[in-house]
Amino acid sequence: MKHLLSAGDLSLDEVMSLLDLAEQMHDVQSRSIKKLPALRGRTIINMFFEDSTRTRTSFELAGKWLSADTINISAKGSSVSKGESMKDTMRTLDAMGVDAFVIRHAGSGTVHQAAGWVRASVINAGDGQHEHPTQALLDAYTMRRHFRDALGAEPGDRPFAGRTVLITGDLLHSRVVRSNVLLLRTLGARTIICAPPTLMPSGAASWPVEVTNDFDAALPEADIVMMLRVQRERMTSGYFPSEREYIAGWGLTATRMARMKDSAAICHPGPMNRGLEISSEAADAANSLILDQVSAGVAVRMAALYQILGGEGDVA
Ligand code: CP
């Protein structure tokens, strides 16, 4: 694997191999000395042109724990702020001999374009409203662990077969839903997507999913209830009449949680709007996997960097 640009580029074998490798990386994460020599001598540049807490930090930790040299670059503080194009900036850094770029950018498709400009590997850390493949991988990792540890299911070759994942929220502006839909198709899950009509992507009817606006009807079907953030910063007009009406229709409230299966779990990629798409009761519930997702983020990104940069040595 040279680049990681889209969740849809990964075969089932590649996904399972990444998730299995992430299990080993997760063991490293729980050690007191979290260091493997696997990527010694490799250099990774994290270029974040949009804000991030989870993705940027976990990629940096992942690189450091694999002994790579990691450098963080943002628009402010680089020559991009003087008017240099992203292409020239990347080609400049590429000429210095770096091995990989991890890129987050507000422009949908920008990261794919960037992969054509440089010799180094490129990893998509979220591009506009397009894709966020490592988020989908860490979500899959977290869900697979839940199916195995909480429900006692053997992982096997198709751990998602017969499972239903319900993704609800501001789908129109979400790159997470797009990557999850692609990955869940590969994994063989049944996926239901749910949003107010104004926040449903126009092409959703052609996606490999079931589409609904009725959260209450879909909730009892789900093994995983994945809530997505209302992305106010991407909204140029009013997409729903009021927050109260959004919560009434699509918020995961304490009352609504009672409609979930006893064995179902709650996910949210973060950052959360507590009290809007998800209540504190749901975010902090015993069946919430939200912090497990954060933890999985480091292990999955370690696995991705290891695979892409041809990591060496035993990870056990
Ligand atoms: N889930 C996610 O991408 O979070 P950050 O924006 O904090 O990286």
XYZ file of N, CA and C and ligand atoms in Angstrom, residues 48 51-56 104 125 132 135 175-176 269-271 301, ligand 1:
59
model
N -1.574 19.845 8.802
C -2.981 20.048 9.174
C -3.384 21.482 8.851
N -8.385 22.471 11.808
C -8.190 22.126 13.222
C -8.419 20.635 13.484
N -7.750 20.137 14.485
C -7.899 18.733 14.873
C -7.314 18.541 16.265
N -7.956 17.718 17.064
C -7.356 17.275 18.336
C -6.970 15.807 18.220
N -7.977 14.957 17.944
C -7.771 13.513 17.951
C -6.832 13.027 16.847
N -7.120 13.440 15.616
C -6.383 12.872 14.485
C -4.919 13.326 14.503
N -4.720 14.623 14.711
C -3.343 15.133 14.678
C -2.509 14.526 15.812
N -4.537 16.904 6.448
C -5.939 17.307 6.622
C -6.118 18.635 5.913
N -6.006 12.489 6.215
C -6.442 12.658 7.606
C -7.738 13.464 7.660
N -12.471 10.359 5.397
C -11.617 10.319 6.592
C -11.353 8.825 6.862
N -10.419 7.309 10.296
C -11.537 7.338 11.260
C -12.412 6.098 11.067
N -17.464 13.793 6.346
C -16.539 12.893 5.642
C -16.508 11.536 6.342
N -16.842 11.540 7.643
C -16.819 10.282 8.402
C -17.868 9.318 7.859
N -17.489 9.980 16.579
C -16.073 10.212 16.257
C -15.481 11.410 16.988
N -16.338 12.293 17.522
C -15.857 13.508 18.159
C -15.389 14.498 17.105
N -15.279 15.771 17.458
C -15.729 16.339 18.727
C -17.261 16.337 18.822
N -3.660 4.018 13.658
C -2.731 4.876 12.883
C -1.313 4.319 12.946
N -12.746 12.648 14.725
C -11.859 13.600 14.356
O -11.400 13.658 13.208
O -11.538 14.470 15.340
P -10.502 15.679 15.211
O -11.124 16.713 14.325
O -10.292 16.163 16.631
O -9.242 15.144 14.605
